[in-house]
Coordinates of C-alpha atoms in Angstrom, one line a residue:
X263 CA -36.6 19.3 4.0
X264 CA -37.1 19.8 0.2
X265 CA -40.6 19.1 0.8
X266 CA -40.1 15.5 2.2
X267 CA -41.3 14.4 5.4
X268 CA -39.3 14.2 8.1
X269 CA -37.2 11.3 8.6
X270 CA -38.3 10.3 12.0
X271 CA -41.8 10.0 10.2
X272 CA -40.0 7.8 7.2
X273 CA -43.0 4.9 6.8
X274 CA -44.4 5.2 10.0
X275 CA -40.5 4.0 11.6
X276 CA -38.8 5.5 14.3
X277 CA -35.2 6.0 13.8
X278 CA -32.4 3.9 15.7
X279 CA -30.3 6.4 16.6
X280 CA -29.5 10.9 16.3
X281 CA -26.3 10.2 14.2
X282 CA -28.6 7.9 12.0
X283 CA -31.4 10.3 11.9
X284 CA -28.3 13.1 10.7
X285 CA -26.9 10.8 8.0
X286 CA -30.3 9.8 6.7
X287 CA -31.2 13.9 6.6
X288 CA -27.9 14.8 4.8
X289 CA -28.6 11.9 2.6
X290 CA -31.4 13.3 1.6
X291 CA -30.6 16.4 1.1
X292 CA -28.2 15.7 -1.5
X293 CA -30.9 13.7 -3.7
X294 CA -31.2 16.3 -6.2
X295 CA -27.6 16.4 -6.5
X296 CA -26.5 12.6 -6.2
X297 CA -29.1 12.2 -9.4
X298 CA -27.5 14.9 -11.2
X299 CA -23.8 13.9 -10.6
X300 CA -23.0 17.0 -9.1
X301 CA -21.5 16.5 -6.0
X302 CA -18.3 18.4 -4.8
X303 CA -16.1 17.0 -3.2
X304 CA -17.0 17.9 0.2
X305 CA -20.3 16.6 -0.3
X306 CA -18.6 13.7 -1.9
X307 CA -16.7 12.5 1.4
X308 CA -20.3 13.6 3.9
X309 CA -21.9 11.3 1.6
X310 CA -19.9 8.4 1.9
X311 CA -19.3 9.0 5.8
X312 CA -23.3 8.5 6.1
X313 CA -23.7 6.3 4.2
X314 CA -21.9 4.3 6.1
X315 CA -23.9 4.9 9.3
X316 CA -27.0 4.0 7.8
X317 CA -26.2 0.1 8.3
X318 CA -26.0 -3.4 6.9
X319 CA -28.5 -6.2 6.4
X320 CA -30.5 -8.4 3.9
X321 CA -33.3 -8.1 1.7
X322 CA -34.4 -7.4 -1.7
X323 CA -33.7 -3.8 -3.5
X324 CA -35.8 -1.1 -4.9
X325 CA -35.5 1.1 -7.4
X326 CA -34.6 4.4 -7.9
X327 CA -32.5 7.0 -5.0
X328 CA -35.3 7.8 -3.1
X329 CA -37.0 4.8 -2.8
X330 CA -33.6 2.7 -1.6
X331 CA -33.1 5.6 1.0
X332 CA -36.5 4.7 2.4
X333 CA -35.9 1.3 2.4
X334 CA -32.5 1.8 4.1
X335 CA -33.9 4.1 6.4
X336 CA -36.5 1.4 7.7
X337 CA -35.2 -2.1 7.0
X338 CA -31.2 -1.4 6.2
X339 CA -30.6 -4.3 3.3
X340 CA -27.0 -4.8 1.3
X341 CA -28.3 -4.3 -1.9
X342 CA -30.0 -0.7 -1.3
X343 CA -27.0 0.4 0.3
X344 CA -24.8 -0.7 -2.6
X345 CA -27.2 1.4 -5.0
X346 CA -27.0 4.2 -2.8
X347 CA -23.0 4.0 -2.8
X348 CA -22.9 3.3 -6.4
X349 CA -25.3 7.0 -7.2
X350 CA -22.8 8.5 -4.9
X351 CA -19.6 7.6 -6.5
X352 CA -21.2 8.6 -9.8
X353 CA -21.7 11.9 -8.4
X354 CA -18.6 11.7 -7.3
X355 CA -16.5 15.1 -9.0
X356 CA -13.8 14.6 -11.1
X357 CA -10.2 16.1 -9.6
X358 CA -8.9 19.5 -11.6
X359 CA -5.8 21.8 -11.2
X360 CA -5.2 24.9 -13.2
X361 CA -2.1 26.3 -14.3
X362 CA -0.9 29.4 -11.8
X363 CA 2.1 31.1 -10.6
X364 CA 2.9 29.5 -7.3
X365 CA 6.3 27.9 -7.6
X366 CA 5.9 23.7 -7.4
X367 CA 6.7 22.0 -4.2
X368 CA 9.5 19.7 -3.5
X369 CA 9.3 16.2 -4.5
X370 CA 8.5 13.8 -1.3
X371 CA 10.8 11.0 -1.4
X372 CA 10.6 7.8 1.4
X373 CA 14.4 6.6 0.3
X374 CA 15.6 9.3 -1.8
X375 CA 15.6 9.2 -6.1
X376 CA 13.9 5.6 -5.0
X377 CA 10.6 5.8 -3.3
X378 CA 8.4 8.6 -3.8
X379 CA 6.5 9.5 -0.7
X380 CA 2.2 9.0 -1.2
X381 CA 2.5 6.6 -3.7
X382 CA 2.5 2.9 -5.4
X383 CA 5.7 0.8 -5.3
X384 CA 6.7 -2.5 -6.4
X385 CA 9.5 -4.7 -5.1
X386 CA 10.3 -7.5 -7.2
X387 CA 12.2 -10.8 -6.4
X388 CA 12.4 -14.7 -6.4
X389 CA 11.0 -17.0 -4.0
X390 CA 13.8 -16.5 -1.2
X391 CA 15.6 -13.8 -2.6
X392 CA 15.2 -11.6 0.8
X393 CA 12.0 -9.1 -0.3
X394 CA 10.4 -9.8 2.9
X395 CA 13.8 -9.0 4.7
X396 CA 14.6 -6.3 2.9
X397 CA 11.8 -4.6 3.1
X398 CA 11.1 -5.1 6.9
X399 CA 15.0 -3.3 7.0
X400 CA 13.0 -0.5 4.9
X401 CA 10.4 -0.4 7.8
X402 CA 12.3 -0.5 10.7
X403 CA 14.9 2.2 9.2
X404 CA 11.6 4.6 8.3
X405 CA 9.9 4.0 11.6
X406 CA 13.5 4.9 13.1
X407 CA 14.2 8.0 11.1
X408 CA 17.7 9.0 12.2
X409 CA 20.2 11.8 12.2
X410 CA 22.4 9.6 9.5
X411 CA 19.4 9.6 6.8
X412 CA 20.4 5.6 6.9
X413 CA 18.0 2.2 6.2
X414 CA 20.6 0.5 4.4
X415 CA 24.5 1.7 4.5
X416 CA 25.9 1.9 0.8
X417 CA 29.4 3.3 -0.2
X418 CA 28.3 5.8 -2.3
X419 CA 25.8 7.1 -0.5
X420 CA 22.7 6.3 -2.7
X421 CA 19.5 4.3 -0.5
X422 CA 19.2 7.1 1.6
X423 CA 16.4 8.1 3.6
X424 CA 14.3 10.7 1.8
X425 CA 13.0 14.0 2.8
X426 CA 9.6 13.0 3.5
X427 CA 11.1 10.7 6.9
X428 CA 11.7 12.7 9.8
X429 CA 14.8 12.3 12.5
X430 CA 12.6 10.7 15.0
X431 CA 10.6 8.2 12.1
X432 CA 7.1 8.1 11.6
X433 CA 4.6 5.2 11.9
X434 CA 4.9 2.2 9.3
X435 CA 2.3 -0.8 9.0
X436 CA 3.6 -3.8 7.6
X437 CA 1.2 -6.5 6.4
X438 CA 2.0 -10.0 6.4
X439 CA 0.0 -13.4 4.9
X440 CA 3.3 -15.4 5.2
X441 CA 5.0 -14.7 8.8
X442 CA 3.4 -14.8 11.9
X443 CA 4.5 -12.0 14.4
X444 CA 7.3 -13.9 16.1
X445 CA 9.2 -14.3 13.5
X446 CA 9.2 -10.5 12.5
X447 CA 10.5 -10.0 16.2
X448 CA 13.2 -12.7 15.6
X449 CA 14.2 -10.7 12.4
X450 CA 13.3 -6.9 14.3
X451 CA 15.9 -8.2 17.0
X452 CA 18.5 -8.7 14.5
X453 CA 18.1 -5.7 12.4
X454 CA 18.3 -3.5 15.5
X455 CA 20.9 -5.2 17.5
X456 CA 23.1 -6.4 14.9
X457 CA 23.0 -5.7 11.4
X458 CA 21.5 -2.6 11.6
X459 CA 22.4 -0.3 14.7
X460 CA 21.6 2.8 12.7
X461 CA 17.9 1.7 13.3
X462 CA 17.1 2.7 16.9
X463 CA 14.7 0.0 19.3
X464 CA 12.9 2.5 21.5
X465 CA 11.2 4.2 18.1
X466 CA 10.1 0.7 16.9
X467 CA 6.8 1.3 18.6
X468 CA 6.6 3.0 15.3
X469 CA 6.0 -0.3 13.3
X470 CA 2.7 -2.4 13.1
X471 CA 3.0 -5.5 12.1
X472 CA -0.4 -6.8 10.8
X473 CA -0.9 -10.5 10.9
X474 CA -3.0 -11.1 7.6
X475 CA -3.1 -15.3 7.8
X476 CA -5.7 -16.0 7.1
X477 CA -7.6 -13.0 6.6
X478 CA -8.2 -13.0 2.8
X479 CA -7.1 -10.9 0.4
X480 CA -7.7 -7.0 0.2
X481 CA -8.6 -6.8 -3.5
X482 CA -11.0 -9.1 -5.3
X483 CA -14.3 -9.2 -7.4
X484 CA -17.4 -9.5 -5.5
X485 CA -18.5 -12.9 -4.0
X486 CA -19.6 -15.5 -6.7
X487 CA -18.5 -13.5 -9.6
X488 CA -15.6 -14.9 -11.9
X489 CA -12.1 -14.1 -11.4
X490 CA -12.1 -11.6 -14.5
X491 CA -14.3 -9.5 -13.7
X492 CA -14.2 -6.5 -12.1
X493 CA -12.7 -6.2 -9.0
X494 CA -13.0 -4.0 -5.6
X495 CA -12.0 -3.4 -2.2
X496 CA -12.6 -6.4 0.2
X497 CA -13.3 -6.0 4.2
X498 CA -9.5 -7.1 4.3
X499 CA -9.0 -3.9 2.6
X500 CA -11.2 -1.7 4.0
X501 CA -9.7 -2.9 7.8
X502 CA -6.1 -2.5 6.6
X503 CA -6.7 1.2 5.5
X504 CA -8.4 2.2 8.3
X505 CA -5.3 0.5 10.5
X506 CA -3.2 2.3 8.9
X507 CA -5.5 5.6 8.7
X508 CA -6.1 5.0 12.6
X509 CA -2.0 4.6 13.2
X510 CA -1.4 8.0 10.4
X511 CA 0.6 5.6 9.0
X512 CA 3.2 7.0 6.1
X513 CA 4.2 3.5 4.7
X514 CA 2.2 0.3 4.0
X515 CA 4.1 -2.9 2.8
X516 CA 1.7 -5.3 1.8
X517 CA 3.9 -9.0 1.0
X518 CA 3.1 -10.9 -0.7
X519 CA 0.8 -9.0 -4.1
X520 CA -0.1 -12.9 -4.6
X521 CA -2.0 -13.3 -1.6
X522 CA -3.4 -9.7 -1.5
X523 CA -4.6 -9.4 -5.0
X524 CA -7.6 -12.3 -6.1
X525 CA -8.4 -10.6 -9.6
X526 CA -6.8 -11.3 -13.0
X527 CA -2.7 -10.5 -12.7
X528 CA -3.1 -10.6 -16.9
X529 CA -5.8 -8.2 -17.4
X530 CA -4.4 -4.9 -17.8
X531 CA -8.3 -3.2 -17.3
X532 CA -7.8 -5.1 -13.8
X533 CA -4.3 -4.6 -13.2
X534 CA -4.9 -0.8 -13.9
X535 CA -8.2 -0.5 -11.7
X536 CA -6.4 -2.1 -8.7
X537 CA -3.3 0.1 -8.7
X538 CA -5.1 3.5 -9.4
X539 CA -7.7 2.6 -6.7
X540 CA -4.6 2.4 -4.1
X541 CA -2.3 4.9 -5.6
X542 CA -5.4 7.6 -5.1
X543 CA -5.8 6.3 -1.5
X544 CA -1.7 6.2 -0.7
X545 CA -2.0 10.1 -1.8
X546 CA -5.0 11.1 -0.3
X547 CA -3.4 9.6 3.0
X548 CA 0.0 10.5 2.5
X549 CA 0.7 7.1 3.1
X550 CA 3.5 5.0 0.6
X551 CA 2.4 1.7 -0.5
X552 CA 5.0 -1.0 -1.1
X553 CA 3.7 -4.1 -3.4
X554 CA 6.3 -7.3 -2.6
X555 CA 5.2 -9.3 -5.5
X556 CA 7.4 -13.1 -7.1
X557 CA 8.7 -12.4 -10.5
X558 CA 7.1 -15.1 -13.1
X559 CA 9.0 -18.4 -13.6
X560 CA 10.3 -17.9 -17.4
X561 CA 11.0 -14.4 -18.6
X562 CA 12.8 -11.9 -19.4
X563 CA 10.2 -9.6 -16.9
X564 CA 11.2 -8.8 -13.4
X565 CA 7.3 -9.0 -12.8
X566 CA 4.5 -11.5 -13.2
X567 CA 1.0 -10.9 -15.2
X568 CA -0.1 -7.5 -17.4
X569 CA 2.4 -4.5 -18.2
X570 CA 0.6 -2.9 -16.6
X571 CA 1.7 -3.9 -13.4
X572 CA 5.3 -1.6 -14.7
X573 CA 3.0 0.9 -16.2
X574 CA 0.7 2.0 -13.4
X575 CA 3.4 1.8 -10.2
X576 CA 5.2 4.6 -10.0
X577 CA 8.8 2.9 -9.2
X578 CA 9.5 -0.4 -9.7
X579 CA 12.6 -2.4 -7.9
X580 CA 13.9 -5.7 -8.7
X581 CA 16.2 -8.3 -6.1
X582 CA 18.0 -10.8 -8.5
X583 CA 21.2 -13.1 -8.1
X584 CA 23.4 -12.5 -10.6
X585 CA 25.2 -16.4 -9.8
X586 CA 24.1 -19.4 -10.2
X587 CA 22.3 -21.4 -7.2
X588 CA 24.9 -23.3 -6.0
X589 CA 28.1 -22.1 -8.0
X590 CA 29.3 -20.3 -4.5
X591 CA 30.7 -22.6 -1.8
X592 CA 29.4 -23.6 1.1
X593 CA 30.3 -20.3 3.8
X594 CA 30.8 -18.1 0.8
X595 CA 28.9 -15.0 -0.6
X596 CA 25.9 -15.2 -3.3
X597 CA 26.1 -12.3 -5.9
X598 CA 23.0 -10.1 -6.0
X599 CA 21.3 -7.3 -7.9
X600 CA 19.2 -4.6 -6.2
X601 CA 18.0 -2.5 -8.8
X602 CA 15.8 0.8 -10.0
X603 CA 13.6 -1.0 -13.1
X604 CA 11.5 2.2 -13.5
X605 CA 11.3 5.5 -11.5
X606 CA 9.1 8.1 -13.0
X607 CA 10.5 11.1 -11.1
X608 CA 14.0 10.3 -11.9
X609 CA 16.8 9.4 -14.3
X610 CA 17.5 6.3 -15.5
X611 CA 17.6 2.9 -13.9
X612 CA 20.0 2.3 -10.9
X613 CA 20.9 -0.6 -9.5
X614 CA 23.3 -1.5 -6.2
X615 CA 25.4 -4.7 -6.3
X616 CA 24.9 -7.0 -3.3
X617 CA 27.1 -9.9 -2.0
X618 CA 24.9 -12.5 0.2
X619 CA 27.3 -13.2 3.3
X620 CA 26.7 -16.8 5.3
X621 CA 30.3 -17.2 6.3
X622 CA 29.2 -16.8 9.9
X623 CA 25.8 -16.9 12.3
X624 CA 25.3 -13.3 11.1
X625 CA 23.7 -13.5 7.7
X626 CA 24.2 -10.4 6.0
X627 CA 24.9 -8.5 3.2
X628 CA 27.6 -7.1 1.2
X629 CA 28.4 -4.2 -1.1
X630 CA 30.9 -4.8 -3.8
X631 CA 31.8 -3.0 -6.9
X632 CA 29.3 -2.5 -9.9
X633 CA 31.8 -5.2 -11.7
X634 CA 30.0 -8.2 -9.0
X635 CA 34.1 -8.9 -8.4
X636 CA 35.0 -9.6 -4.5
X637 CA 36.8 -6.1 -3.4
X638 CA 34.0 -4.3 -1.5
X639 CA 33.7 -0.9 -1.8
X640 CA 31.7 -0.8 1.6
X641 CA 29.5 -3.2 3.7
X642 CA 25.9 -2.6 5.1
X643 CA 24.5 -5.3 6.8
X644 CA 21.2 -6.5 8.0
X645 CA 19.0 -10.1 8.5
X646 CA 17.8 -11.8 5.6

């Protein structure tokens, strides 16, 4: 091959296994090509693949392609393997499109003018505000599809289910580092029984719920290095893809950002590297990713950390109480804000007003008019 030897000869080692032997040969074949950054992006994806069946392990690292592929091929060891993946992902082409005459596809939406299907979203809120709740609703109504296009009811029709969600749903993973499972089937019995009966029980088989306590988080910078530097995929991450890969999953919520994220929030290099590195995944998987993240403590931002955090997400939602913590009676409603803080593929900023119901054992909420005064214009209801 290429004048090399062959593999099985590879310093006088026999080979563990034929699928080894095959990803050590196509390895090799593309030397030439991983040297001169010229992969396509075929070879790109058969490289990585084989790379990762070539195995894990200890021990010091060579120099040079060749000679980390021989050491990986006899005595697997961490660091060759991370030289190996880093030649690769240099070679690794860059996306193009030219202009043609094919008329453009339809826009994918999840919740229609809201959440774009395939990409990065953030949901925004204070401790408490219902993001968690609110965003299991979004879950159970995706995984449920439904003839009525509903997740949430609204009066005027807006917080639709989008085009991208079929009648009979399609799979959603949820990950959690703050609720164990339990209480998600405390809340899934609610939503489906109660506040929700648009959302329909047998298709919940749709939803994973993916117990991350303890786990660690799925973004961070490699072990012993300082907080502001660079940053990459953790094992957390890597497993929670392939969860969702393995269930063909179409949404991810990952609550809360605080726990999943362990890099710089301020660093907008970071911030930036973090969110590309998941919006490229979302739309190479077709798969939505929805970022529950606590607003900070002072400001005027409905976010915490860099601009960047509104910069690189695609659409960007915000759930605020427009009262004052204890100005509402005991049994009476709280006055919240949903609302649209940036959508790229749309007009301006929407927002819904909410009343927070706790008059009865049913928590709920309430849709009232865009002047936040107590005739409701129409009520949708689910656990918080």
């Amino acid at each position: 091959m290429n004048g090399h030897d062959t593999i099985s000869n590879l310093e006088g080692e026999e080979l563990i296994s034929t699928a080894h032997q095959q990803a050590l040969e196509l390895l090799f074949s593309l030397e030439e090509k991983i040297e001169g950054g010229i992969l396509d992006p075929q070879e790109y994806v058969d490289a990585l693949r084989a790379l990762t069946d070539v195995g894990d392990g200890t021990g010091p690292a060579p120099s040079g392609y060749r000679q980390n592929l021989l050491s990986a091929a006899t005595q697997p060891d961490r660091a060759s393997l991370q030289i190996l993946k880093n030649a690769i992902e240099s070679a690794r082409p860059i996306r193009t499109a030219r202009w043609g005459i094919q008329q453009p596809t339809s826009r994918k939406w999840l919740v229609e003018d809201w959440l774009p299907a395939g990409r990065v979203t953030m949901l925004t809120g204070e401790g408490g505000a219902g993001k968690s709740r609110l965003a299991l609703q979004l879950a159970a109504g995706i995984a449920s599809g439904g003839e009525d296009r509903a997740w949430l009811k609204a009066p005027d029709g807006i917080l639709q289910l989008g085009n991208a969600v079929p009648e009979d749903g399609m799979p959603v993973v949820f990950a959690s580092w703050e609720d164990e499972p339990e209480e998600f089937y405390r809340r899934l019995n609610q939503i489906s029984g109660k506040a929700a009966p648009w959302v329909k029980p047998e298709r919940l088989e749709n939803l994973t719920i993916a117990n991350m306590m303890g786990e660690g988080p799925v973004w961070a910078p490699a072990q012993g290095s300082h907080i502001s530097s660079m940053a990459e995929l953790t094992r957390s991450g890597e497993r929670i893809r392939r969860l969702c890969q393995d269930r063909d999953a179409r949404l991810l919520v990952i609550d809360p950002l605080a726990a999943a994220y362990a890099s710089q929030e301020n660093s907008r290099g970071l911030v930036r590297a973090f969110v590309s590195h998941w919006d490229d995944w979302a739309q190479a998987n077709d798969c939505t990713v929805l970022l529950l993240a606590h607003p900070p403590k002072s400001s005027s931002y409905s976010y915490a950390g860099s601009t960047d955090w509104l910069g690189a997400v695609r659409a960007l939602w915000n759930l605020q109480r427009t009262d004052q913590p204890g100005q509402e009676q005991k049994g009476t409603a709280g006055n919240w804000k949903l609302s649209s803080i940036k959508g790229n593929y749309r007009g301006p900023g929407e927002s819904v007003q909410l009343r927070w119901d706790a008059s009865n054992d049913q928590l709920r909420w309430e849709a009232i008019s865009p002047e936040g005064n107590t005739s409701a214009r129409g009520r949708y209801d689910f656990d918080s």
